[in-house]
Coordinates of N, CA and C in Angstrom, one line a residue:
M1 N -76.6 148.5 -77.7 CA -75.1 147.9 -77.5 C -73.9 148.4 -78.7
N2 N -73.1 148.7 -78.4 CA -71.9 149.6 -78.8 C -70.4 148.5 -78.8
L3 N -70.2 147.7 -80.3 CA -69.1 146.9 -80.2 C -67.9 147.3 -80.3
I4 N -66.6 147.6 -79.7 CA -65.3 148.6 -79.5 C -64.2 147.7 -80.1
T5 N -64.3 147.5 -81.0 CA -62.6 146.0 -81.7 C -60.8 146.5 -81.5
S6 N -60.6 147.9 -81.3 CA -59.4 148.7 -80.9 C -59.1 148.3 -80.3
R7 N -57.9 148.4 -80.0 CA -57.2 148.7 -79.0 C -56.6 150.0 -78.4
D8 N -57.0 151.1 -80.0 CA -56.7 152.9 -80.7 C -57.9 153.8 -79.9
N9 N -59.0 153.0 -79.7 CA -60.2 153.9 -79.4 C -60.5 154.5 -77.8
P10 N -59.9 155.6 -78.4 CA -60.2 156.6 -77.2 C -61.3 156.2 -75.9
Q11 N -61.7 155.5 -76.2 CA -63.0 156.0 -75.2 C -61.8 154.1 -74.1
V12 N -60.9 153.2 -75.5 CA -60.7 152.8 -74.6 C -59.4 152.2 -73.6
K13 N -58.3 153.3 -74.3 CA -56.8 154.7 -73.9 C -58.3 155.1 -72.3
A14 N -59.5 155.8 -72.0 CA -59.3 155.8 -71.2 C -60.4 155.0 -69.7
W15 N -61.2 153.9 -70.2 CA -60.9 153.0 -69.1 C -59.8 152.1 -69.0
R16 N -58.7 151.6 -69.6 CA -57.9 151.5 -69.4 C -56.3 152.8 -68.4
R17 N -56.8 153.9 -68.3 CA -56.1 155.2 -67.7 C -56.0 154.3 -65.6
L18 N -58.4 154.5 -66.0 CA -58.7 154.2 -64.8 C -58.6 153.6 -64.2
A19 N -58.4 151.6 -65.5 CA -57.9 150.1 -64.5 C -56.7 150.1 -63.6
Q20 N -55.5 151.6 -63.9 CA -54.4 150.8 -64.1 C -53.4 152.1 -63.4
D21 N -54.0 152.7 -63.6 CA -53.5 154.2 -62.8 C -53.9 154.4 -61.3
T22 N -53.9 154.5 -60.0 CA -54.5 154.4 -59.4 C -54.7 155.7 -58.9
T23 N -54.2 157.6 -59.4 CA -55.5 158.1 -58.9 C -56.0 158.9 -60.1
A24 N -56.0 158.0 -61.2 CA -57.0 159.3 -62.1 C -57.7 159.3 -61.8
Y25 N -59.3 159.1 -61.0 CA -60.3 158.8 -60.6 C -60.3 160.4 -60.2
R26 N -59.2 160.9 -59.5 CA -59.5 162.2 -58.7 C -59.4 163.4 -60.9
K27 N -58.9 163.3 -61.2 CA -58.6 163.6 -62.4 C -60.3 163.2 -63.4
A28 N -60.2 162.2 -63.6 CA -61.8 162.1 -64.8 C -63.0 161.4 -63.9
G29 N -63.1 161.9 -62.4 CA -64.2 162.1 -61.5 C -65.1 161.3 -62.8
Q30 N -64.3 159.9 -62.3 CA -65.3 158.8 -62.2 C -64.1 157.3 -62.1
F31 N -64.7 156.4 -61.6 CA -63.5 155.1 -61.2 C -64.3 154.3 -61.6
W32 N -62.2 153.5 -61.7 CA -63.3 151.9 -62.3 C -63.6 150.7 -61.8
L33 N -64.5 149.9 -61.7 CA -65.0 148.7 -61.2 C -64.9 147.5 -61.4
E34 N -64.4 146.7 -61.2 CA -63.8 145.3 -62.1 C -64.1 144.2 -61.5
G35 N -64.8 143.2 -62.7 CA -65.7 141.3 -61.7 C -67.5 141.7 -61.5
D36 N -67.6 140.8 -61.2 CA -69.2 141.1 -61.3 C -69.2 140.3 -60.0
H37 N -68.5 140.4 -58.5 CA -68.9 140.9 -57.4 C -69.3 142.8 -57.1
L38 N -68.3 143.2 -57.4 CA -67.9 143.9 -57.4 C -68.6 144.8 -57.6
C39 N -69.5 145.0 -59.0 CA -70.5 145.6 -59.2 C -71.4 144.7 -59.6
R40 N -72.0 144.2 -59.0 CA -73.4 143.8 -58.0 C -72.8 144.6 -56.4
A41 N -72.5 144.4 -55.3 CA -72.2 145.2 -54.1 C -72.6 146.5 -54.8
A42 N -71.9 147.4 -56.3 CA -72.6 148.5 -56.1 C -73.7 148.7 -56.2
I43 N -74.2 148.0 -57.2 CA -75.3 148.0 -57.8 C -77.0 147.9 -56.2
D44 N -76.3 146.7 -55.5 CA -77.1 146.1 -53.6 C -77.1 147.8 -53.4
R45 N -76.0 148.7 -53.7 CA -76.0 149.7 -52.5 C -76.8 151.0 -53.3
G46 N -77.4 150.5 -54.6 CA -77.7 151.6 -55.4 C -76.5 151.9 -56.3
V47 N -76.1 151.9 -56.8 CA -75.1 153.1 -57.4 C -75.5 152.8 -58.6
K48 N -76.0 153.1 -60.2 CA -75.9 153.7 -61.1 C -74.5 154.0 -62.3
P49 N -74.3 152.8 -62.8 CA -72.6 153.1 -63.6 C -73.6 154.2 -64.2
L50 N -72.7 154.8 -65.1 CA -71.9 155.6 -66.6 C -72.2 154.8 -67.4
Q51 N -71.1 153.9 -67.8 CA -70.9 153.0 -68.7 C -70.4 151.3 -68.1
I52 N -71.2 150.5 -69.3 CA -71.2 148.7 -68.1 C -70.3 148.3 -69.8
V53 N -68.5 148.0 -69.4 CA -68.0 147.1 -70.4 C -68.6 145.7 -69.9
L54 N -68.2 144.9 -71.0 CA -69.0 143.5 -71.2 C -67.5 143.2 -71.8
S55 N -66.1 141.7 -71.6 CA -66.3 141.2 -72.3 C -67.3 140.3 -73.4
A56 N -66.7 140.1 -74.9 CA -67.8 139.6 -75.0 C -68.4 138.2 -75.0
T57 N -67.3 137.2 -74.5 CA -68.0 136.1 -73.5 C -68.8 136.7 -72.6
C58 N -68.6 137.9 -71.6 CA -69.9 137.4 -71.1 C -71.0 138.2 -70.9
F59 N -70.7 139.4 -72.5 CA -72.2 139.7 -73.2 C -73.1 138.9 -73.3
E60 N -72.7 137.6 -73.7 CA -73.1 136.2 -75.0 C -74.2 135.6 -72.9
K61 N -73.0 136.0 -72.5 CA -73.8 134.7 -71.1 C -74.9 135.3 -70.5
Q62 N -74.5 137.2 -70.3 CA -74.6 138.6 -69.4 C -75.6 138.8 -70.2
G63 N -75.2 139.4 -71.2 CA -75.5 140.4 -71.3 C -77.3 141.5 -71.4
P64 N -78.2 141.1 -71.7 CA -79.7 141.2 -71.3 C -79.6 141.4 -70.3
Q65 N -79.3 141.5 -68.5 CA -79.4 141.7 -67.3 C -78.7 142.9 -67.2
W66 N -77.0 143.3 -68.1 CA -77.3 144.8 -67.3 C -77.3 145.5 -68.5
A67 N -77.9 145.2 -69.9 CA -78.0 146.0 -71.0 C -79.1 147.1 -69.5
R68 N -80.1 146.0 -69.0 CA -81.5 147.4 -68.9 C -81.3 148.4 -67.5
L69 N -79.7 148.2 -67.2 CA -79.0 149.1 -66.0 C -79.0 150.6 -67.2
T70 N -77.8 151.1 -68.0 CA -77.8 151.7 -68.7 C -77.7 151.4 -70.2
D71 N -78.2 153.0 -70.7 CA -78.1 152.7 -72.8 C -76.4 152.7 -72.6
A72 N -74.8 152.9 -72.1 CA -74.2 153.3 -72.4 C -73.5 151.8 -71.2
L73 N -74.0 150.9 -72.6 CA -73.6 149.4 -73.2 C -72.7 149.3 -73.8
F74 N -70.9 148.5 -73.7 CA -69.9 148.5 -74.1 C -69.4 146.7 -74.5
V75 N -69.7 146.7 -75.3 CA -68.7 145.7 -75.2 C -67.1 145.3 -76.6
L76 N -66.0 144.4 -75.7 CA -65.0 144.3 -76.2 C -64.3 142.8 -76.5
P77 N -64.0 142.6 -77.8 CA -63.0 140.8 -77.8 C -62.7 140.9 -75.8
D78 N -62.1 139.6 -76.2 CA -61.9 138.7 -74.9 C -60.7 139.4 -75.3
A79 N -59.6 140.1 -75.7 CA -58.5 139.5 -75.5 C -58.6 141.2 -75.2
L80 N -59.0 142.2 -76.0 CA -58.7 143.5 -75.5 C -60.1 144.2 -74.7
F81 N -60.9 143.6 -73.7 CA -61.3 143.6 -72.1 C -60.0 143.2 -71.3
A82 N -59.5 141.8 -71.3 CA -57.9 142.0 -70.9 C -57.2 142.2 -71.0
S83 N -56.4 143.6 -71.7 CA -55.8 144.2 -71.7 C -56.0 145.5 -70.5
L84 N -57.3 145.8 -70.7 CA -57.5 147.0 -69.4 C -56.8 146.4 -68.4
S85 N -57.9 145.4 -68.3 CA -57.4 145.5 -67.0 C -55.5 145.5 -65.9
G86 N -55.8 145.3 -64.5 CA -54.0 145.0 -63.7 C -53.7 143.9 -63.2
L87 N -54.8 143.2 -63.7 CA -55.7 141.5 -62.9 C -54.4 140.2 -64.2
E88 N -54.2 139.6 -63.1 CA -53.7 138.4 -63.8 C -54.5 137.7 -64.5
S89 N -55.5 138.3 -63.8 CA -56.3 137.0 -64.8 C -57.7 137.8 -64.1
P90 N -58.0 138.5 -65.2 CA -58.5 139.6 -65.7 C -60.2 138.9 -65.5
A91 N -60.9 139.2 -64.7 CA -62.3 139.5 -64.4 C -63.4 139.8 -66.1
Q92 N -64.3 139.5 -66.6 CA -65.0 140.2 -67.7 C -66.1 141.2 -68.0
M93 N -66.7 142.0 -66.6 CA -66.3 143.0 -67.0 C -66.6 143.7 -66.3
G94 N -66.7 145.2 -66.6 CA -65.9 146.6 -65.4 C -67.8 147.6 -65.1
F95 N -67.2 148.7 -64.1 CA -67.9 150.0 -64.5 C -67.3 150.7 -65.0
V96 N -68.3 152.2 -64.9 CA -67.5 153.4 -64.8 C -67.9 154.2 -63.9
V97 N -68.1 154.7 -62.4 CA -68.9 155.4 -61.7 C -68.6 156.4 -61.3
A98 N -69.6 157.6 -61.5 CA -69.1 158.6 -61.3 C -68.1 159.6 -59.5
W99 N -67.0 159.7 -59.5 CA -66.6 160.1 -58.5 C -66.8 161.3 -58.3
S100 N -66.9 161.9 -57.5 CA -66.6 163.3 -56.9 C -65.8 163.6 -55.3
A101 N -65.4 164.5 -55.6 CA -64.2 165.5 -53.8 C -64.4 164.8 -53.1
Q102 N -64.8 164.4 -51.7 CA -65.4 164.4 -50.2 C -65.8 165.9 -50.4
G103 N -66.9 165.9 -49.5 CA -68.0 166.3 -48.5 C -67.4 166.8 -47.7
Q104 N -67.3 167.3 -46.3 CA -67.7 167.8 -45.2 C -67.9 166.3 -44.1
I105 N -66.4 167.0 -42.6 CA -66.4 165.6 -42.2 C -67.8 165.5 -41.1
S106 N -68.0 164.6 -40.7 CA -68.9 164.8 -38.7 C -67.9 164.6 -38.0
S107 N -68.0 166.2 -37.3 CA -66.8 166.4 -36.1 C -68.1 165.3 -35.5
E108 N -68.9 164.1 -34.9 CA -69.6 163.3 -33.6 C -69.1 162.5 -34.8
A109 N -69.3 161.3 -36.2 CA -69.9 160.1 -36.2 C -68.3 159.8 -35.5
S110 N -68.9 158.5 -35.4 CA -67.4 157.1 -35.0 C -66.6 156.7 -35.9
T111 N -65.4 157.2 -36.7 CA -64.5 157.4 -37.6 C -63.2 156.5 -37.2
V112 N -63.3 155.8 -38.8 CA -61.8 155.7 -39.0 C -61.0 156.8 -39.3
V113 N -59.3 156.7 -38.4 CA -58.2 157.3 -39.7 C -57.0 156.5 -39.4
L114 N -57.1 156.9 -41.1 CA -55.9 156.3 -41.5 C -54.7 157.5 -41.7
D115 N -53.7 156.4 -41.3 CA -52.3 157.6 -41.5 C -51.6 157.2 -41.9
R116 N -51.4 157.7 -43.0 CA -50.2 157.6 -44.6 C -50.2 156.1 -44.4
L117 N -50.9 154.9 -44.6 CA -51.4 153.3 -44.9 C -50.6 153.9 -46.3
Q118 N -49.9 152.5 -46.6 CA -48.6 152.4 -47.6 C -49.9 150.8 -48.3
D119 N -49.3 150.9 -48.1 CA -50.4 149.1 -48.5 C -52.2 149.0 -49.1
A120 N -52.4 149.0 -50.6 CA -53.6 148.9 -50.8 C -54.3 148.1 -49.9
G121 N -53.6 146.6 -50.2 CA -55.1 145.8 -49.5 C -54.5 145.2 -47.6
N122 N -53.6 146.1 -47.2 CA -54.5 147.4 -45.2 C -55.6 148.1 -45.8
V123 N -55.3 149.3 -46.6 CA -56.1 149.9 -46.8 C -57.9 149.2 -46.7
G124 N -57.6 148.6 -48.2 CA -58.8 147.6 -48.2 C -59.9 147.0 -46.8
A125 N -58.1 146.8 -46.7 CA -58.5 145.8 -45.5 C -60.1 146.0 -44.3
I126 N -58.8 147.5 -44.0 CA -59.3 148.0 -42.8 C -61.0 149.4 -43.5
L127 N -61.5 149.6 -44.4 CA -62.2 149.6 -45.0 C -63.5 148.3 -44.5
R128 N -62.9 147.6 -45.1 CA -64.1 146.8 -44.7 C -65.2 146.6 -43.3
C129 N -63.6 146.4 -42.5 CA -63.5 146.4 -40.9 C -64.4 147.9 -40.5
A130 N -64.4 148.7 -41.0 CA -64.7 150.2 -40.3 C -66.4 150.2 -41.3
S131 N -66.7 149.4 -41.6 CA -68.5 149.1 -42.7 C -68.9 147.8 -42.1
A132 N -68.1 147.0 -41.6 CA -68.8 145.4 -40.7 C -68.9 146.0 -39.6
F133 N -68.3 146.7 -38.7 CA -68.2 147.4 -37.7 C -69.0 148.2 -36.6
G134 N -68.9 149.5 -37.5 CA -69.7 150.6 -38.0 C -69.4 152.1 -37.9
Y135 N -68.5 151.6 -38.3 CA -67.1 153.1 -38.0 C -67.8 153.4 -39.3
R136 N -68.7 154.3 -39.7 CA -69.3 154.8 -40.5 C -68.0 155.5 -42.1
Q137 N -66.9 156.6 -41.3 CA -66.3 157.7 -42.0 C -65.1 157.5 -41.7
V138 N -64.9 157.5 -42.6 CA -63.4 156.9 -42.7 C -62.2 157.6 -43.0
L139 N -61.5 158.8 -42.2 CA -60.5 159.7 -43.3 C -59.6 159.3 -42.7
A140 N -59.0 160.1 -44.3 CA -56.9 159.2 -44.8 C -56.5 160.4 -44.2
I141 N -55.5 161.0 -44.1 CA -53.7 161.1 -43.5 C -53.7 161.8 -45.7
K142 N -52.9 162.1 -45.8 CA -52.0 162.4 -47.1 C -51.3 161.5 -46.4
G143 N -50.8 161.3 -47.7 CA -50.6 160.5 -47.9 C -50.1 158.8 -48.1
T144 N -51.5 158.8 -47.2 CA -52.3 156.9 -47.5 C -52.6 157.0 -48.8
A145 N -52.7 155.4 -49.0 CA -52.6 155.4 -50.9 C -54.1 155.5 -51.2
A146 N -54.4 156.1 -52.5 CA -56.2 156.6 -52.4 C -56.8 155.4 -52.6
L147 N -57.6 156.1 -51.8 CA -58.7 155.4 -51.2 C -60.0 154.9 -52.8
W148 N -59.9 155.1 -53.6 CA -59.9 154.7 -55.1 C -60.4 153.9 -56.2
S149 N -58.9 154.3 -55.7 CA -57.2 153.0 -56.6 C -58.5 151.8 -56.8
P150 N -58.1 151.2 -57.9 CA -58.5 149.6 -58.3 C -58.3 148.8 -57.2
K151 N -57.1 149.0 -56.3 CA -56.7 147.6 -56.3 C -57.4 147.1 -54.5
V152 N -57.0 149.6 -53.7 CA -58.9 149.1 -52.6 C -59.4 148.9 -53.2
L153 N -60.0 149.4 -53.9 CA -62.2 148.7 -53.9 C -62.3 147.6 -53.9
R154 N -60.8 146.2 -54.8 CA -60.9 144.9 -55.1 C -60.5 144.7 -53.8
A155 N -59.6 145.5 -52.4 CA -59.6 145.0 -50.7 C -60.7 144.8 -51.1
G156 N -61.3 146.3 -50.9 CA -62.7 146.4 -49.5 C -64.0 145.9 -50.2
M157 N -63.3 145.3 -51.2 CA -65.3 144.3 -51.3 C -66.2 144.6 -51.8
G158 N -66.3 146.1 -52.3 CA -67.8 146.4 -52.1 C -68.0 147.2 -50.4
A159 N -67.2 147.4 -49.9 CA -67.3 148.1 -48.1 C -67.2 150.2 -48.5
H160 N -66.8 150.1 -49.4 CA -66.5 152.2 -50.2 C -67.9 152.2 -50.3
F161 N -69.0 151.8 -49.9 CA -70.3 152.3 -50.7 C -71.5 152.3 -49.4
G162 N -70.5 152.0 -48.7 CA -71.5 152.2 -47.5 C -70.8 152.6 -46.1
L163 N -69.7 153.2 -46.7 CA -68.4 155.1 -46.4 C -69.0 155.8 -46.4
H164 N -68.7 156.9 -45.7 CA -67.9 158.8 -46.2 C -66.9 158.1 -46.2
L165 N -66.2 158.9 -47.5 CA -64.4 158.4 -47.8 C -64.7 160.1 -47.6
I166 N -63.2 160.3 -47.0 CA -62.6 162.1 -46.9 C -60.9 161.6 -47.6
E167 N -60.5 161.6 -48.4 CA -58.8 161.5 -49.1 C -58.4 163.1 -48.3
S168 N -56.7 162.4 -47.8 CA -56.3 164.5 -47.9 C -56.5 165.3 -46.3
V169 N -56.9 164.6 -46.0 CA -57.7 165.1 -44.7 C -55.6 165.9 -43.4
S170 N -55.9 166.9 -43.0 CA -54.9 166.8 -42.2 C -55.1 167.2 -40.2
D171 N -53.9 166.8 -39.4 CA -53.9 166.2 -38.2 C -55.2 167.2 -38.0
A172 N -55.1 168.3 -38.2 CA -56.0 170.0 -36.8 C -57.4 169.3 -37.3
D173 N -57.7 168.8 -38.4 CA -59.1 167.4 -38.9 C -59.0 166.9 -38.0
V174 N -58.5 166.2 -37.5 CA -58.8 165.1 -36.3 C -58.8 166.0 -35.0
A175 N -58.1 167.0 -34.8 CA -58.5 167.6 -33.7 C -59.3 167.6 -33.9
A176 N -60.2 168.2 -34.4 CA -61.4 169.5 -35.1 C -62.2 167.7 -34.6
L177 N -62.6 167.2 -34.7 CA -63.8 166.2 -34.5 C -64.1 165.8 -32.1
D178 N -65.3 165.8 -32.7 CA -65.5 166.3 -31.1 C -66.2 165.1 -30.2
V179 N -65.4 163.6 -30.6 CA -65.6 162.4 -29.8 C -64.0 161.6 -29.5
P180 N -63.7 160.7 -28.8 CA -62.4 160.8 -27.9 C -60.9 160.1 -28.9
V181 N -60.0 161.1 -29.5 CA -59.5 159.7 -30.5 C -58.4 158.4 -29.2
L182 N -58.9 157.1 -31.0 CA -57.5 155.8 -30.1 C -56.7 155.8 -30.6
T183 N -55.6 155.8 -29.9 CA -54.2 154.7 -30.9 C -53.5 153.8 -31.3
T184 N -53.2 153.0 -31.8 CA -52.7 151.9 -31.1 C -51.5 152.0 -30.8
S185 N -51.1 151.5 -29.8 CA -49.4 151.7 -29.7 C -48.6 150.1 -29.6
S186 N -47.0 150.0 -28.9 CA -46.9 149.1 -28.6 C -46.1 148.9 -27.8
H187 N -46.3 149.9 -27.2 CA -45.5 150.0 -26.0 C -46.2 151.3 -24.5
E188 N -47.2 152.0 -25.1 CA -47.6 152.6 -24.2 C -48.9 152.2 -24.1
G189 N -49.2 152.5 -22.8 CA -51.0 152.8 -22.7 C -51.3 151.7 -22.1
P190 N -53.0 150.5 -21.4 CA -53.4 149.6 -21.1 C -54.1 148.6 -22.1
F191 N -54.0 147.7 -21.9 CA -54.3 146.6 -23.2 C -55.9 146.7 -23.6
L192 N -56.1 146.8 -24.6 CA -57.3 146.7 -24.6 C -58.3 145.3 -24.0
H193 N -57.9 144.3 -24.0 CA -58.6 143.0 -23.1 C -58.2 143.9 -21.6
E194 N -57.9 144.8 -21.3 CA -58.2 145.0 -19.3 C -59.1 146.5 -20.4
L195 N -58.9 146.9 -21.1 CA -60.3 148.3 -20.6 C -62.1 147.9 -21.6
L196 N -61.6 146.8 -22.7 CA -62.7 146.1 -21.5 C -63.6 145.7 -20.8
Q197 N -63.1 145.3 -20.8 CA -62.5 144.9 -18.6 C -64.0 145.1 -17.4
R198 N -62.6 147.0 -18.2 CA -63.4 148.2 -17.6 C -64.5 148.8 -17.6
K199 N -65.1 147.7 -18.5 CA -65.8 148.9 -19.7 C -66.2 150.4 -20.2
E200 N -64.2 150.3 -20.1 CA -63.8 151.8 -20.3 C -63.8 151.4 -22.4
L201 N -64.8 151.2 -22.8 CA -64.7 151.6 -25.2 C -66.0 152.3 -25.1
T202 N -66.1 152.3 -25.5 CA -67.1 153.5 -26.7 C -66.5 153.1 -28.2
P203 N -68.4 152.6 -29.9 CA -67.9 152.6 -30.1 C -68.2 154.3 -31.2
K204 N -68.6 155.3 -30.1 CA -68.1 157.0 -30.7 C -67.4 156.7 -29.8
C205 N -66.0 157.5 -30.9 CA -64.8 157.5 -30.9 C -64.2 157.4 -32.6
A206 N -62.6 157.7 -32.9 CA -62.2 158.2 -33.9 C -61.1 156.9 -33.8
W207 N -60.9 156.1 -34.1 CA -59.5 155.2 -33.7 C -58.3 155.8 -35.8
V208 N -57.8 155.4 -34.9 CA -56.2 156.3 -35.8 C -55.1 155.1 -35.4
F209 N -54.7 154.9 -37.0 CA -53.9 153.8 -37.4 C -52.8 153.5 -38.3
G210 N -52.1 154.2 -38.2 CA -50.3 154.4 -39.0 C -49.6 153.4 -39.5
H211 N -48.5 153.8 -40.0 CA -48.5 153.4 -41.9 C -47.5 152.0 -41.5
E212 N -47.3 151.5 -42.3 CA -47.1 150.2 -41.3 C -46.1 150.5 -41.1
G213 N -45.1 151.1 -41.8 CA -43.6 150.7 -40.5 C -43.1 151.5 -39.6
Q214 N -43.7 152.8 -39.7 CA -43.4 154.5 -39.1 C -44.2 154.0 -38.4
G215 N -45.7 153.7 -37.7 CA -46.7 153.1 -37.2 C -47.5 154.9 -37.2
V216 N -48.3 154.9 -36.8 CA -48.7 157.2 -36.2 C -47.7 157.9 -35.5
S217 N -48.4 158.7 -36.5 CA -47.3 160.0 -36.2 C -47.7 160.6 -34.8
D218 N -46.3 161.8 -34.6 CA -46.3 162.3 -33.3 C -47.2 162.9 -32.5
S219 N -47.7 163.4 -34.6 CA -48.5 164.6 -33.9 C -49.8 164.3 -33.8
L220 N -50.4 163.2 -33.6 CA -51.6 163.0 -34.1 C -51.9 161.8 -32.8
M221 N -50.4 161.1 -32.3 CA -50.4 160.5 -31.0 C -50.6 161.6 -30.1
A222 N -50.3 162.3 -29.8 CA -50.9 163.7 -29.5 C -51.4 164.5 -28.7
L223 N -52.7 163.7 -30.0 CA -54.2 164.0 -29.6 C -54.7 163.3 -29.4
A224 N -54.0 161.7 -29.2 CA -55.1 160.5 -28.2 C -55.6 161.2 -27.2
R225 N -56.7 160.9 -26.3 CA -57.2 160.5 -25.2 C -56.8 159.5 -24.6
Q226 N -56.4 158.0 -25.3 CA -55.8 156.6 -25.3 C -55.2 156.1 -26.0
K227 N -54.3 155.9 -25.3 CA -53.5 155.0 -26.7 C -53.4 153.4 -25.9
V228 N -53.0 152.1 -26.8 CA -53.4 151.0 -26.4 C -53.4 149.9 -26.9
R229 N -52.9 148.7 -26.4 CA -51.6 148.1 -26.8 C -52.7 147.0 -26.6
I230 N -52.4 145.8 -28.0 CA -52.8 144.8 -28.5 C -52.0 143.1 -27.7
A231 N -52.6 142.8 -26.8 CA -51.8 141.6 -25.6 C -51.3 140.1 -27.0
Q232 N -50.0 140.1 -27.2 CA -50.1 139.3 -27.8 C -49.0 138.2 -27.2
P233 N -50.0 136.8 -26.4 CA -48.9 136.3 -25.6 C -48.2 135.1 -27.1
G234 N -48.1 135.4 -28.4 CA -47.3 133.9 -28.3 C -46.2 135.0 -28.2
G235 N -46.2 136.5 -28.2 CA -44.7 137.1 -28.0 C -44.0 137.7 -29.6
E236 N -45.1 138.1 -30.9 CA -44.7 138.7 -32.1 C -44.4 139.9 -31.0
E237 N -43.2 140.4 -32.3 CA -43.4 142.1 -31.4 C -44.6 143.3 -31.9
S238 N -45.1 143.1 -33.3 CA -46.5 144.0 -33.9 C -47.5 142.9 -34.7
L239 N -48.5 143.4 -34.7 CA -49.0 142.8 -35.8 C -49.7 143.8 -37.2
N240 N -49.8 143.6 -38.2 CA -50.2 143.9 -39.4 C -51.5 144.7 -38.6
V241 N -50.9 145.7 -39.9 CA -52.1 147.1 -38.7 C -53.7 146.6 -39.0
A242 N -53.3 146.3 -40.9 CA -55.2 145.6 -40.9 C -56.0 145.1 -39.8
T243 N -55.7 144.2 -39.7 CA -55.0 142.9 -37.8 C -55.6 143.6 -36.4
A244 N -54.9 144.2 -36.8 CA -54.9 145.2 -35.6 C -55.9 146.2 -35.8
A245 N -56.6 146.8 -36.0 CA -57.9 147.4 -36.9 C -59.1 146.3 -36.8
A246 N -58.8 145.5 -37.0 CA -60.5 144.0 -37.1 C -60.8 144.1 -35.3
I247 N -59.5 143.8 -34.7 CA -59.2 143.2 -32.8 C -59.7 144.6 -32.7
C248 N -59.1 145.5 -32.7 CA -60.3 147.2 -31.8 C -61.2 147.7 -32.8
L249 N -61.4 147.8 -33.8 CA -62.7 148.0 -33.9 C -63.9 146.8 -33.4
H250 N -63.7 145.8 -33.8 CA -64.2 144.9 -32.5 C -65.0 145.1 -31.3
A251 N -63.1 145.1 -30.5 CA -64.0 144.8 -29.0 C -64.4 146.5 -29.0
S252 N -63.8 147.5 -30.2 CA -64.8 148.4 -29.4 C -66.4 148.8 -29.9
A253 N -66.5 148.7 -31.2 CA -68.3 148.2 -31.5 C -69.1 147.6 -30.3
T254 N -68.5 146.7 -29.8 CA -69.4 145.5 -29.5 C -69.2 145.7 -27.5
A255 N -68.6 146.8 -27.1 CA -68.0 146.9 -25.5 C -69.7 146.6 -25.1
A256 N -70.3 147.5 -25.7 CA -72.0 147.7 -25.1 C -73.1 146.7 -25.6
I257 N -71.9 145.9 -26.3 CA -73.4 145.0 -26.1 C -73.5 143.3 -25.1

């Protein structure tokens, strides 16, 4: 166990950057997980932390169980640990986990494409939906919120560790997919429930979900084999993008059941 008590310790500064800077993971090659739920979700998926950081209170209660995972176990006074966090109510533990840049795109995988989504909560929620409904590959068009940022990780609730995530992809990458591209639209194409009734939906596809205000870009719309509308009998003009994604991915994933 390594005890650190100074705010000016270089290691503390490095953790703070990872915990509070949305894109620090890209330069550092590491990302920060905070909180018992996320850390345990990572362990359950076979993730091995490079470092474990505990508050003094957490170490008193849970130290032995975490000490088994790594020799790089650090303990901070509660107030110092809280200074790392970007949360109003900081957790009492964190992992530092290795991160590497994206691998190869699988052209035949069922895929979710995120087109410049800005809100970290929306991005994380869609990652949860992708994992829940069997869409293992997620491609983020340049301009989308950083997928491994602390806020997206928290919103994803552990979904990251079951997904193949690739950032900064281009329209050409989407065009190269060997699965049909589907997009949502507020005014074009058949309704989702009609496609279900006609058995014209399949999980083997790439769903594109667009920017919260601007929607899917024209260039990606042009790649769509099918534009789909979601019926809204209540009369609202539009749906939150994460809500729309949940509806579409569930419908497509369960179409053959």
